[in-house]
Tab-separated table of C-alpha atoms in Angstrom:
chain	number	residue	atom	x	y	z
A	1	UNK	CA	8.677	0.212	-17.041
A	2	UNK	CA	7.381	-3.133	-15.464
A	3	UNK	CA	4.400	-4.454	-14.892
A	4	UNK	CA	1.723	-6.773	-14.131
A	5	UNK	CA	-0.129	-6.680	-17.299
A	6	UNK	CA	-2.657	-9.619	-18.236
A	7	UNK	CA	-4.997	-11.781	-16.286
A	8	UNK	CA	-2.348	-14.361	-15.269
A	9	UNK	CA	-0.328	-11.885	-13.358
A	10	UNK	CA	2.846	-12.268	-15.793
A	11	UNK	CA	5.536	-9.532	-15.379
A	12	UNK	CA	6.102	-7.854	-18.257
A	13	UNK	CA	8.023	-7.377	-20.362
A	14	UNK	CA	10.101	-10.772	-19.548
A	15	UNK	CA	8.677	-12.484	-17.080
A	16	UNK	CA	6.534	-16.010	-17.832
A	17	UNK	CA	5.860	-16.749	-13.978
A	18	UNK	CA	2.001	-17.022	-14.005
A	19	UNK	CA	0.245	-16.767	-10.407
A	20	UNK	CA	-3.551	-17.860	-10.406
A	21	UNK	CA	-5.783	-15.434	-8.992
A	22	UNK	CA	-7.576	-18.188	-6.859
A	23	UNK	CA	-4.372	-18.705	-5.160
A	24	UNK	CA	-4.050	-14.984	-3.712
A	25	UNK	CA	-6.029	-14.980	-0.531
A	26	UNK	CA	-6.966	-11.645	0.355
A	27	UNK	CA	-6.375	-10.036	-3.162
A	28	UNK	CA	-8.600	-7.800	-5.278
A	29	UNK	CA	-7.481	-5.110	-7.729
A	30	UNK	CA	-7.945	-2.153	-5.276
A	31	UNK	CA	-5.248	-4.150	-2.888
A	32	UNK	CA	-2.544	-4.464	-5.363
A	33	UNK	CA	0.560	-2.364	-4.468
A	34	UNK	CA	4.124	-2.229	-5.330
A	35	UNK	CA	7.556	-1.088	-4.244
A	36	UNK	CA	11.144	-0.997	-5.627
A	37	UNK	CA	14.659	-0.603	-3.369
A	38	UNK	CA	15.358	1.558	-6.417
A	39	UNK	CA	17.982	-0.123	-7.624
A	40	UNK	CA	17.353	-3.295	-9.497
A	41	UNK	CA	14.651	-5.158	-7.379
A	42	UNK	CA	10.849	-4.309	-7.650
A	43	UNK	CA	7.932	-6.076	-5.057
A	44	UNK	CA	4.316	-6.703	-5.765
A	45	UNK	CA	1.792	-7.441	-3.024
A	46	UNK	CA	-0.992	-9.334	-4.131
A	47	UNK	CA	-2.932	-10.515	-1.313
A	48	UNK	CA	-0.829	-12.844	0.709
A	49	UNK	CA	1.888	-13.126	-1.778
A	50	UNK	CA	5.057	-10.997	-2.586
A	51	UNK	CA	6.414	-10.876	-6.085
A	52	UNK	CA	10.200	-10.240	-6.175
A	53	UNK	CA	10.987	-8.941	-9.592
A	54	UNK	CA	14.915	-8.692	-10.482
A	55	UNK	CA	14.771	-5.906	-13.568
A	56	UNK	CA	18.906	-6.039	-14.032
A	57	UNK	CA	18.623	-9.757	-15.276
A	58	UNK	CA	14.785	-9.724	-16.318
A	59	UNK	CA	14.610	-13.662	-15.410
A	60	UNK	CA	11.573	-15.172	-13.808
A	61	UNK	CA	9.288	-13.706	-11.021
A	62	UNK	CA	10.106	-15.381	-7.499
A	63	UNK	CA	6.392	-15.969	-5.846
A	64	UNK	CA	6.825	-16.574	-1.973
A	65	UNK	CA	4.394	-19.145	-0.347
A	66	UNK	CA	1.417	-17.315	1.771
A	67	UNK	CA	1.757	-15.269	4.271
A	68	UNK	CA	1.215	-16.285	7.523
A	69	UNK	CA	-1.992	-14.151	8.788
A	70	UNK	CA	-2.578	-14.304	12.808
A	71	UNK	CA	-4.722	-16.612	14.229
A	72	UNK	CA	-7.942	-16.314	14.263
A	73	UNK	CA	-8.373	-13.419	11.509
A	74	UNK	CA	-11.122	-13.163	9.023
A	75	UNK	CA	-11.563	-13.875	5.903
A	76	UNK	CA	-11.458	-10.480	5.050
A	77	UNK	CA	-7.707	-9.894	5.842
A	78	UNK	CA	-5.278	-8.507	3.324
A	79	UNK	CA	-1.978	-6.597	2.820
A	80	UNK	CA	-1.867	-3.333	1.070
A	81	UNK	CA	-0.136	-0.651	1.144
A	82	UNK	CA	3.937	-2.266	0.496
A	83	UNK	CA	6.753	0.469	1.260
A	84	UNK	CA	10.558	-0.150	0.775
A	85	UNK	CA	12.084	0.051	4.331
A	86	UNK	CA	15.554	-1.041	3.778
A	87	UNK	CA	17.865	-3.952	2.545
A	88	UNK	CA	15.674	-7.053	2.444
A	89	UNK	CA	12.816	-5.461	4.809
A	90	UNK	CA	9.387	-3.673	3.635
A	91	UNK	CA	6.444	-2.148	5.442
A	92	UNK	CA	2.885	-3.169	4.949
A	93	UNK	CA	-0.495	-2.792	6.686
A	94	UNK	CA	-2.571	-5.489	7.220
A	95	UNK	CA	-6.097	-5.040	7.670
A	96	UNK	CA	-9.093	-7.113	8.320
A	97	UNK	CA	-12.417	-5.946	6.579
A	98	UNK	CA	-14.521	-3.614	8.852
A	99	UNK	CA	-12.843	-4.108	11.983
A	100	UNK	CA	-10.779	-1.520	13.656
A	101	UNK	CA	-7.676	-3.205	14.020
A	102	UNK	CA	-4.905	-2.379	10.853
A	103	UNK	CA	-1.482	-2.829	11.745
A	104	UNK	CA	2.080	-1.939	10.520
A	105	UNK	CA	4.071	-5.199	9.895
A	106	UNK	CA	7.551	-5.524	8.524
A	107	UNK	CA	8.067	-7.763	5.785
A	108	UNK	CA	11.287	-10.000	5.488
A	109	UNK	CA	11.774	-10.752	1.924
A	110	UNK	CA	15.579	-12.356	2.734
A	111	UNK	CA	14.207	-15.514	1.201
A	112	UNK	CA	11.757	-14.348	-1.393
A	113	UNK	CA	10.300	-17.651	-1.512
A	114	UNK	CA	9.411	-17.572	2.709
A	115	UNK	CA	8.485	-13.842	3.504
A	116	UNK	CA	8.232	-13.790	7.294
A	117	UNK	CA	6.072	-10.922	8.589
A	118	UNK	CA	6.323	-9.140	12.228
A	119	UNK	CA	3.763	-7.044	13.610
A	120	UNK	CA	5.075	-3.552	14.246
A	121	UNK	CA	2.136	-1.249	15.902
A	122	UNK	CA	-1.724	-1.632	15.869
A	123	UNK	CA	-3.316	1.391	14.562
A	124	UNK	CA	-6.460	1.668	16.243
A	125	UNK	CA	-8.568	2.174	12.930
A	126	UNK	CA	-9.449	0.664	9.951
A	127	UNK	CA	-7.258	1.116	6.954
A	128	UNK	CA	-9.909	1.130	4.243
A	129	UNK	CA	-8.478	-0.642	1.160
A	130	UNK	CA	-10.218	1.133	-1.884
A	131	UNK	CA	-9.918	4.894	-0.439
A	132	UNK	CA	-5.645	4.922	1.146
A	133	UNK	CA	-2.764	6.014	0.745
A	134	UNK	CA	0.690	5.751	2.163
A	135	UNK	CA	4.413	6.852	1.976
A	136	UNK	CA	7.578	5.720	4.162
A	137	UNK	CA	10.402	8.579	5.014
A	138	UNK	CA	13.338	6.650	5.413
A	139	UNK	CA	15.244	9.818	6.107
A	140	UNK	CA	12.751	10.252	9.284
A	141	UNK	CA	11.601	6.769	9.760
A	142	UNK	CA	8.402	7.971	9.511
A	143	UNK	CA	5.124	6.090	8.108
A	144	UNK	CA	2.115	8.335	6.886
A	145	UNK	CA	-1.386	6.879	6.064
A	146	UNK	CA	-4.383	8.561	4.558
A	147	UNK	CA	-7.506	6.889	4.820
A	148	UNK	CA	-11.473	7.705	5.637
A	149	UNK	CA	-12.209	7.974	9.234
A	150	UNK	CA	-14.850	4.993	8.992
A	151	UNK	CA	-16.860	3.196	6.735
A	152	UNK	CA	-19.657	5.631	7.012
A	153	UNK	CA	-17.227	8.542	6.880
A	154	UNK	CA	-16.902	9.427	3.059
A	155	UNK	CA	-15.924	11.598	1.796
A	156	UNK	CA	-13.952	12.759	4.798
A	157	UNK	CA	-10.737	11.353	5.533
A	158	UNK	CA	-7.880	11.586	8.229
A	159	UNK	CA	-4.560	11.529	7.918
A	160	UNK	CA	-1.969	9.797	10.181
A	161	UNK	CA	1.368	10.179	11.083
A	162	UNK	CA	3.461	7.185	12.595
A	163	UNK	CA	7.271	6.985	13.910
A	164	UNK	CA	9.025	4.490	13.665
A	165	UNK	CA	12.295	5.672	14.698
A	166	UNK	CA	12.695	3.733	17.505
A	167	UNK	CA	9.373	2.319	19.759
A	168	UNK	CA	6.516	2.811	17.114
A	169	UNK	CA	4.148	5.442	17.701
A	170	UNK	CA	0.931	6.854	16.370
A	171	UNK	CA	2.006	10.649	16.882
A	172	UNK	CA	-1.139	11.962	15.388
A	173	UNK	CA	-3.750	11.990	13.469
A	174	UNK	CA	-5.613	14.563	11.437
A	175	UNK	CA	-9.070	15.099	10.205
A	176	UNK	CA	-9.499	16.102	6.839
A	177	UNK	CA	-12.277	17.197	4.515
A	178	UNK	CA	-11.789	14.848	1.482
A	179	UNK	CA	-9.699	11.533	1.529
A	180	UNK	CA	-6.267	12.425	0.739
A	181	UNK	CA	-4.893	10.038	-1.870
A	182	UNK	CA	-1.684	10.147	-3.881
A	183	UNK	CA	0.714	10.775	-0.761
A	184	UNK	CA	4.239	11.362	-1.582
A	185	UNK	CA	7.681	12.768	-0.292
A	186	UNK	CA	9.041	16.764	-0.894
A	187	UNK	CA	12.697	17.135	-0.769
């Protein structure tokens, strides 16, 4: 079991990479999110930053420089929501404080130090970053988000349903009663 365990951001249990908090644009505790390839390699998302954590040789944390954001975005922008894709690539969604534009973008993490990010399809809504939740079928390449319909909308929530098999689609979207959170796979 890893983790990011005291104020400084150090990876436990071996880990002595310290990240200041005032250096994590974007980043509060309801943003944080991880992801592993499931193998030997675990990713944090704090903000504007990716963590890449190697667990076989338990060395030091590699912290990439910023994140690009687009031009033009708010102060309110962050990353949440990190998803193993495949090899050196992860999903994210970036979204921009109460406006209706969250995104999909892939994440390079080839050179953990530069993570280069691509936009991949503009939702149409707001990802809300304290009430989501998200999984990634690889099997499928399909992305599902849960999230409330709009900032006045709690507690109901919608759920949406995104391929990304080949030109990335919003296939649908459905209204629920509650915000679904906890969102995972069945075999």
């Amino acid at each position: 079991m890893f983790s990011l365990l005291d104020s400084n951001f150090n990876i436990i249990p071996a880990s002595t990479t310290a990240i200041a908090q005032s250096s994590l644009e974007g980043y509060n505790s309801q943003t944080f999110t991880a992801a592993t390839n499931g193998i030997n390699t675990i990713y944090f998302l704090l903000g504007n930053r990716i963590i890449t954590y190697n667990t076989a040789t338990l060395g030091t944390a590699i912290v990439s420089a910023t994140i690009t954001p687009p031009t033009g975005s708010s102060i309110g922008l962050s990353y949440i929501s990190l998803e193993f894709k495949q090899g050196n690539t992860l999903y994210a969604i970036m979204e921009d404080a109460g406006v209706s534009n969250s995104k999909i973008v892939e994440l390079n993490v080839s050179n953990p130090l530069i993570v280069t990010k691509t936009d991949i399809l503009t939702l149409g809504f707001e990802v809300n970053p304290e009430f989501y939740s998200s999984v990634y079928d690889d099997c499928n390449k399909v992305f599902y988000v849960s999230t409330l319909q709009g900032i006045t909308g709690y507690p109901n929530g919608q759920i949406s349903k995104i391929d990304l098999s080949g030109t990335p689609t919003l296939v649908s979207t459905t209204l629920t009663t509650f915000v679904e959170l906890g969102l995972t796979l069945k075999d």
